[in-house]
mmCIF file of C-alpha atoms in Angstrom:
data_model
loop_
_atom_site.group_PDB
_atom_site.id
_atom_site.type_symbol
_atom_site.label_atom_id
_atom_site.label_comp_id
_atom_site.label_asym_id
_atom_site.label_seq_id
_atom_site.Cartn_x
_atom_site.Cartn_y
_atom_site.Cartn_z
ATOM 1 C CA MET A 25 4.988 -6.188 -12.810
ATOM 2 C CA LYS A 26 1.900 -8.421 -12.802
ATOM 3 C CA PHE A 27 -1.284 -8.213 -10.266
ATOM 4 C CA ASP A 28 -4.055 -10.750 -10.284
ATOM 5 C CA ILE A 29 -7.035 -9.725 -8.059
ATOM 6 C CA VAL A 30 -9.995 -12.758 -7.362
ATOM 7 C CA THR A 31 -13.015 -10.759 -6.174
ATOM 8 C CA ILE A 32 -16.685 -11.035 -6.395
ATOM 9 C CA PHE A 33 -17.042 -7.204 -7.216
ATOM 10 C CA PRO A 34 -14.628 -6.775 -10.168
ATOM 11 C CA GLU A 35 -16.260 -3.708 -10.856
ATOM 12 C CA MET A 36 -15.386 -2.123 -7.513
ATOM 13 C CA VAL A 37 -11.807 -2.845 -7.806
ATOM 14 C CA GLU A 38 -11.850 -1.641 -11.722
ATOM 15 C CA ALA A 39 -13.727 1.587 -10.398
ATOM 16 C CA GLY A 40 -10.364 1.845 -8.319
ATOM 17 C CA LEU A 41 -8.032 1.328 -10.872
ATOM 18 C CA ALA A 42 -10.080 3.733 -13.301
ATOM 19 C CA GLY A 43 -7.412 6.778 -12.335
ATOM 20 C CA GLY A 44 -4.693 8.104 -10.565
ATOM 21 C CA VAL A 45 -0.997 6.933 -11.032
ATOM 22 C CA VAL A 46 -1.260 3.220 -10.725
ATOM 23 C CA GLY A 47 -4.380 3.534 -13.339
ATOM 24 C CA ARG A 48 -2.137 5.290 -15.493
ATOM 25 C CA ALA A 49 0.733 2.825 -15.245
ATOM 26 C CA ARG A 50 -2.132 -0.014 -16.181
ATOM 27 C CA ALA A 51 -3.123 1.903 -19.216
ATOM 28 C CA ARG A 52 0.693 2.346 -20.737
ATOM 29 C CA GLY A 53 1.376 -1.349 -19.492
ATOM 30 C CA VAL A 54 4.026 -0.615 -17.051
ATOM 31 C CA LEU A 55 1.555 -2.597 -14.512
ATOM 32 C CA ASP A 56 -0.066 -6.060 -15.551
ATOM 33 C CA VAL A 57 -3.122 -5.847 -13.510
ATOM 34 C CA ALA A 58 -6.141 -8.730 -14.055
ATOM 35 C CA VAL A 59 -9.222 -8.460 -12.165
ATOM 36 C CA HIS A 60 -11.113 -11.775 -12.136
ATOM 37 C CA ASP A 61 -15.238 -12.871 -11.154
ATOM 38 C CA LEU A 62 -14.378 -15.181 -8.754
ATOM 39 C CA ARG A 63 -18.045 -16.566 -9.623
ATOM 40 C CA THR A 64 -16.393 -17.346 -13.378
ATOM 41 C CA PHE A 65 -14.658 -20.548 -11.340
ATOM 42 C CA THR A 66 -17.706 -22.193 -9.781
ATOM 43 C CA THR A 67 -19.371 -25.145 -11.392
ATOM 44 C CA ASP A 68 -22.974 -25.006 -10.212
ATOM 45 C CA ARG A 69 -25.767 -23.251 -12.202
ATOM 46 C CA HIS A 70 -26.144 -20.512 -9.395
ATOM 47 C CA ARG A 71 -22.576 -19.892 -9.337
ATOM 48 C CA THR A 72 -22.072 -20.217 -5.617
ATOM 49 C CA VAL A 73 -19.032 -18.561 -3.945
ATOM 50 C CA ASP A 74 -19.966 -18.957 -0.302
ATOM 51 C CA ASP A 75 -22.022 -21.164 2.017
ATOM 52 C CA VAL A 76 -23.081 -21.692 5.806
ATOM 53 C CA PRO A 77 -20.285 -22.460 7.925
ATOM 54 C CA PHE A 78 -19.431 -25.593 9.930
ATOM 55 C CA GLY A 79 -20.814 -25.808 13.497
ATOM 56 C CA GLY A 80 -23.504 -23.212 13.177
ATOM 57 C CA GLY A 81 -22.995 -19.102 13.398
ATOM 58 C CA PRO A 82 -23.595 -15.858 11.590
ATOM 59 C CA GLY A 83 -22.909 -14.862 8.188
ATOM 60 C CA MET A 84 -21.570 -17.130 5.054
ATOM 61 C CA VAL A 85 -17.866 -17.951 4.491
ATOM 62 C CA LEU A 86 -16.386 -18.085 1.237
ATOM 63 C CA LYS A 87 -16.037 -21.629 -0.276
ATOM 64 C CA PRO A 88 -12.325 -23.094 -1.067
ATOM 65 C CA GLU A 89 -13.042 -24.559 -4.520
ATOM 66 C CA PRO A 90 -13.631 -21.328 -6.347
ATOM 67 C CA LEU A 91 -10.601 -19.610 -4.834
ATOM 68 C CA PHE A 92 -8.079 -22.668 -5.555
ATOM 69 C CA GLU A 93 -9.753 -22.856 -9.209
ATOM 70 C CA ALA A 94 -9.005 -19.131 -9.746
ATOM 71 C CA VAL A 95 -5.519 -19.866 -8.768
ATOM 72 C CA ASP A 96 -4.966 -22.684 -10.803
ATOM 73 C CA TRP A 97 -6.039 -20.717 -13.712
ATOM 74 C CA VAL A 98 -4.039 -17.840 -13.236
ATOM 75 C CA ARG A 99 -1.046 -20.211 -12.888
ATOM 76 C CA ALA A 100 -2.155 -22.209 -16.031
ATOM 77 C CA HIS A 101 -2.577 -18.987 -18.108
ATOM 78 C CA ARG A 102 -0.364 -16.105 -16.437
ATOM 79 C CA GLY A 103 1.950 -17.765 -14.953
ATOM 80 C CA ALA A 104 2.907 -19.211 -11.458
ATOM 81 C CA PRO A 105 2.575 -16.170 -8.678
ATOM 82 C CA ASP A 106 5.581 -15.460 -6.471
ATOM 83 C CA ALA A 107 3.249 -14.510 -3.869
ATOM 84 C CA VAL A 108 -0.547 -15.667 -3.231
ATOM 85 C CA LEU A 109 -2.013 -12.655 -0.420
ATOM 86 C CA LEU A 110 -4.731 -12.977 1.591
ATOM 87 C CA PRO A 111 -5.904 -9.220 3.225
ATOM 88 C CA SER A 112 -7.183 -10.084 6.505
ATOM 89 C CA PRO A 113 -6.924 -8.272 10.176
ATOM 90 C CA GLN A 114 -5.058 -11.591 11.115
ATOM 91 C CA GLY A 115 -1.731 -10.809 9.174
ATOM 92 C CA PRO A 116 1.021 -8.699 10.026
ATOM 93 C CA ARG A 117 0.676 -5.199 9.079
ATOM 94 C CA LEU A 118 1.921 -3.933 5.311
ATOM 95 C CA THR A 119 4.278 -1.351 5.960
ATOM 96 C CA HIS A 120 6.767 0.654 3.781
ATOM 97 C CA ARG A 121 9.183 -1.975 4.498
ATOM 98 C CA GLU A 122 6.852 -5.075 3.398
ATOM 99 C CA ALA A 123 5.870 -2.761 0.619
ATOM 100 C CA VAL A 124 9.488 -2.583 -0.863
ATOM 101 C CA ARG A 125 9.792 -6.618 -0.291
ATOM 102 C CA LEU A 126 6.981 -7.279 -2.524
ATOM 103 C CA SER A 127 7.783 -4.721 -4.934
ATOM 104 C CA GLY A 128 10.800 -6.972 -5.412
ATOM 105 C CA LEU A 129 8.686 -9.634 -6.888
ATOM 106 C CA GLU A 130 7.312 -10.326 -10.305
ATOM 107 C CA HIS A 131 3.759 -11.396 -9.742
ATOM 108 C CA ILE A 132 1.474 -10.932 -7.306
ATOM 109 C CA VAL A 133 -1.981 -12.548 -6.619
ATOM 110 C CA VAL A 134 -4.409 -10.685 -4.410
ATOM 111 C CA LEU A 135 -7.624 -12.941 -3.088
ATOM 112 C CA CYS A 136 -10.334 -10.728 -1.715
ATOM 113 C CA GLY A 137 -12.476 -11.931 1.176
ATOM 114 C CA ARG A 138 -15.903 -11.497 2.073
ATOM 115 C CA TYR A 139 -18.898 -12.283 4.338
ATOM 116 C CA GLU A 140 -17.282 -14.102 7.958
ATOM 117 C CA GLY A 141 -13.822 -14.658 5.656
ATOM 118 C CA VAL A 142 -12.766 -17.663 3.643
ATOM 119 C CA ASP A 143 -12.365 -21.168 4.589
ATOM 120 C CA GLU A 144 -9.716 -21.710 6.473
ATOM 121 C CA ARG A 145 -8.498 -24.520 3.967
ATOM 122 C CA VAL A 146 -7.353 -21.187 1.732
ATOM 123 C CA ARG A 147 -5.549 -19.963 4.603
ATOM 124 C CA GLU A 148 -3.824 -23.235 5.193
ATOM 125 C CA ALA A 149 -3.002 -24.683 1.717
ATOM 126 C CA LEU A 150 -3.555 -21.398 -0.773
ATOM 127 C CA ALA A 151 -2.364 -18.061 0.487
ATOM 128 C CA THR A 152 1.174 -17.868 0.923
ATOM 129 C CA GLU A 153 0.634 -14.863 3.512
ATOM 130 C CA GLU A 154 -1.519 -12.507 4.859
ATOM 131 C CA LEU A 155 -1.328 -8.996 5.284
ATOM 132 C CA SER A 156 -3.377 -6.178 7.028
ATOM 133 C CA ILE A 157 -3.938 -2.585 6.622
ATOM 134 C CA GLY A 158 -5.009 -1.755 9.832
ATOM 135 C CA ASP A 159 -6.472 -3.055 13.080
ATOM 136 C CA TYR A 160 -10.398 -2.518 11.796
ATOM 137 C CA VAL A 161 -12.606 -4.933 9.820
ATOM 138 C CA LEU A 162 -13.692 -4.057 6.764
ATOM 139 C CA SER A 163 -16.510 -5.229 4.506
ATOM 140 C CA GLY A 164 -14.165 -7.411 2.117
ATOM 141 C CA GLY A 165 -10.920 -7.758 1.004
ATOM 142 C CA GLU A 166 -11.247 -5.431 -2.502
ATOM 143 C CA LEU A 167 -10.317 -2.000 -0.828
ATOM 144 C CA PRO A 168 -7.397 -3.346 1.074
ATOM 145 C CA ALA A 169 -6.341 -5.372 -2.241
ATOM 146 C CA LEU A 170 -6.497 -1.740 -4.098
ATOM 147 C CA VAL A 171 -4.308 -0.357 -1.007
ATOM 148 C CA ILE A 172 -1.680 -3.363 -1.369
ATOM 149 C CA LEU A 173 -1.884 -2.629 -5.378
ATOM 150 C CA ASP A 174 -0.953 1.122 -4.839
ATOM 151 C CA VAL A 175 0.959 1.206 -2.350
ATOM 152 C CA VAL A 176 3.600 -1.872 -3.727
ATOM 153 C CA GLY A 177 2.897 -0.686 -7.560
ATOM 154 C CA ARG A 178 3.823 2.914 -6.992
ATOM 155 C CA LEU A 179 7.226 1.594 -6.110
ATOM 156 C CA THR A 180 7.983 -0.083 -9.405
ATOM 157 C CA ALA A 181 10.149 1.740 -11.830
ATOM 158 C CA GLY A 182 8.202 4.299 -14.239
ATOM 159 C CA VAL A 183 4.994 4.319 -12.187
ATOM 160 C CA VAL A 184 5.743 7.517 -10.456
ATOM 161 C CA GLY A 185 6.609 10.078 -13.138
ATOM 162 C CA ASP A 186 9.404 11.161 -10.900
ATOM 163 C CA ALA A 187 11.453 8.795 -8.920
ATOM 164 C CA ARG A 188 12.033 11.135 -6.319
ATOM 165 C CA SER A 189 8.839 11.771 -5.240
ATOM 166 C CA VAL A 190 8.972 7.967 -3.942
ATOM 167 C CA GLU A 191 12.401 8.050 -2.421
ATOM 168 C CA GLU A 192 11.223 11.308 -0.461
ATOM 169 C CA ASP A 193 7.994 9.771 0.719
ATOM 170 C CA SER A 194 7.166 9.207 4.530
ATOM 171 C CA PHE A 195 8.567 5.922 5.982
ATOM 172 C CA ALA A 196 10.900 5.938 2.570
ATOM 173 C CA ARG A 197 13.985 6.066 5.083
ATOM 174 C CA GLY A 198 11.896 6.025 8.408
ATOM 175 C CA VAL A 199 11.164 9.604 8.927
ATOM 176 C CA LEU A 200 8.158 11.333 7.852
ATOM 177 C CA ASP A 201 8.007 13.614 5.387
ATOM 178 C CA TYR A 202 8.785 17.546 5.167
ATOM 179 C CA PRO A 203 6.216 20.270 4.739
ATOM 180 C CA HIS A 204 5.054 20.784 1.337
ATOM 181 C CA TYR A 205 3.772 24.504 0.084
ATOM 182 C CA THR A 206 2.765 25.910 -3.445
ATOM 183 C CA ARG A 207 1.717 29.340 -4.845
ATOM 184 C CA PRO A 208 0.198 32.129 -3.344
ATOM 185 C CA ALA A 209 3.338 32.611 -1.029
ATOM 186 C CA ASP A 210 0.588 34.605 1.384
ATOM 187 C CA PHE A 211 -2.553 33.109 1.542
ATOM 188 C CA ARG A 212 -4.998 34.635 4.467
ATOM 189 C CA GLY A 213 -2.271 36.282 6.396
ATOM 190 C CA MET A 214 -0.205 32.692 6.312
ATOM 191 C CA ARG A 215 2.907 33.191 4.744
ATOM 192 C CA ILE A 216 5.407 30.193 3.580
ATOM 193 C CA PRO A 217 9.030 29.796 5.452
ATOM 194 C CA GLU A 218 11.012 32.411 3.838
ATOM 195 C CA VAL A 219 14.083 29.959 3.546
ATOM 196 C CA LEU A 220 11.794 28.414 0.549
ATOM 197 C CA LEU A 221 11.756 31.670 -1.856
ATOM 198 C CA SER A 222 15.579 32.113 -1.188
ATOM 199 C CA GLY A 223 16.657 30.212 -4.186
ATOM 200 C CA HIS A 224 19.129 29.002 -1.638
ATOM 201 C CA HIS A 225 19.540 25.241 -2.459
ATOM 202 C CA ALA A 226 21.364 24.340 0.410
ATOM 203 C CA GLU A 227 19.460 25.888 2.843
ATOM 204 C CA ILE A 228 16.144 24.658 1.555
ATOM 205 C CA GLU A 229 17.674 20.925 1.831
ATOM 206 C CA ARG A 230 18.781 21.362 5.388
ATOM 207 C CA TRP A 231 15.352 23.136 6.484
ATOM 208 C CA ARG A 232 13.720 20.174 4.665
ATOM 209 C CA LYS A 233 15.725 17.679 6.699
ATOM 210 C CA ARG A 234 14.867 19.674 9.664
ATOM 211 C CA GLU A 235 11.185 19.872 9.549
ATOM 212 C CA ALA A 236 11.081 15.808 8.520
ATOM 213 C CA LEU A 237 12.944 15.216 11.727
ATOM 214 C CA ARG A 238 10.928 17.577 13.901
ATOM 215 C CA ARG A 239 7.812 16.388 12.673
ATOM 216 C CA THR A 240 8.540 12.776 12.984
ATOM 217 C CA SER A 241 9.845 13.308 16.368
ATOM 218 C CA ALA A 242 6.616 14.509 17.649
ATOM 219 C CA ARG A 243 4.695 12.684 15.669
ATOM 220 C CA ARG A 244 6.193 9.398 15.261
ATOM 221 C CA PRO A 245 9.073 8.995 17.430
ATOM 222 C CA ASP A 246 9.142 5.046 17.256
ATOM 223 C CA LEU A 247 10.002 5.480 13.575
ATOM 224 C CA LEU A 248 13.907 7.198 14.884
ATOM 225 C CA ALA A 249 15.216 3.938 16.327
ATOM 226 C CA THR A 250 15.379 2.496 12.733
ATOM 227 C CA ALA A 251 15.705 5.633 10.744
ATOM 228 C CA THR A 252 18.375 5.618 7.896
ATOM 229 C CA LEU A 253 20.136 9.192 8.804
ATOM 230 C CA ASP A 254 22.988 10.755 7.358
ATOM 231 C CA GLU A 255 25.724 12.622 9.515
ATOM 232 C CA GLU A 256 24.000 16.026 8.876
ATOM 233 C CA GLU A 257 20.401 14.649 9.810
ATOM 234 C CA ARG A 258 22.091 12.872 12.664
ATOM 235 C CA ALA A 259 23.301 16.264 14.215
ATOM 236 C CA ILE A 260 19.659 18.127 13.293
ATOM 237 C CA LEU A 261 18.123 15.573 15.205
ATOM 238 C CA GLU A 262 20.927 15.637 18.217
ATOM 239 C CA ALA A 263 20.483 19.488 18.325
ATOM 240 C CA LEU A 264 16.215 19.085 18.250
ATOM 241 C CA GLU A 265 16.542 16.865 21.283
ATOM 242 C CA THR A 266 19.073 18.917 23.177
ATOM 243 C CA ARG A 267 17.242 22.550 22.000
ATOM 244 C CA PRO A 268 13.682 21.953 20.995
ATOM 245 C CA GLY A 269 13.218 25.249 19.481
ATOM 246 C CA THR A 270 16.062 25.148 16.952
#
């Protein structure tokens, strides 16, 4: 899968790609990630990427010319992207379902905004969609770009070592993840559930399903309306609803 990230702070994005599963996947060539300095696509001696807003107001606005030039360069040298994303609090929320959809694409460009935002013509004629990572405002689009890259990239085959880690993640089937424990079995008087030491794989699997559903019901009950549950999970959920202490 191919990503192109356009930013005025390429070193910030590169630092975020230096480690972790996405960084290792990039080093192995499983993910093709190119980071572009927006100032490279300016034409004046000062490499200007922003200007004052028409009509007045605080802050600066990213100019349209460098952003359009950057995407034109990507099209010419890296191929036509399937999507040009603009991280923005005005876009729909990035969810696991959206990440799965995006992971089916071959090539994504992410435009990182800054200051008061980008010229509206970038939204209208360049970005194919906007995405929000939450109802808050950040200083720029670099952190959202890294979030998008991580969330989408890890769904690509070969990025995560064990595919089950992705399949069993929270939200993958519409339920939260079950609790995880590792050694020691007893830490400061806190002992792990005995079933995990039993070696009985069927019982362990049932415990994990029950705890995932219990956690989802308590913390994110809204997810259960669209969750993909098997017959055993539906029975467990019914028992939890009728006998909460089950």
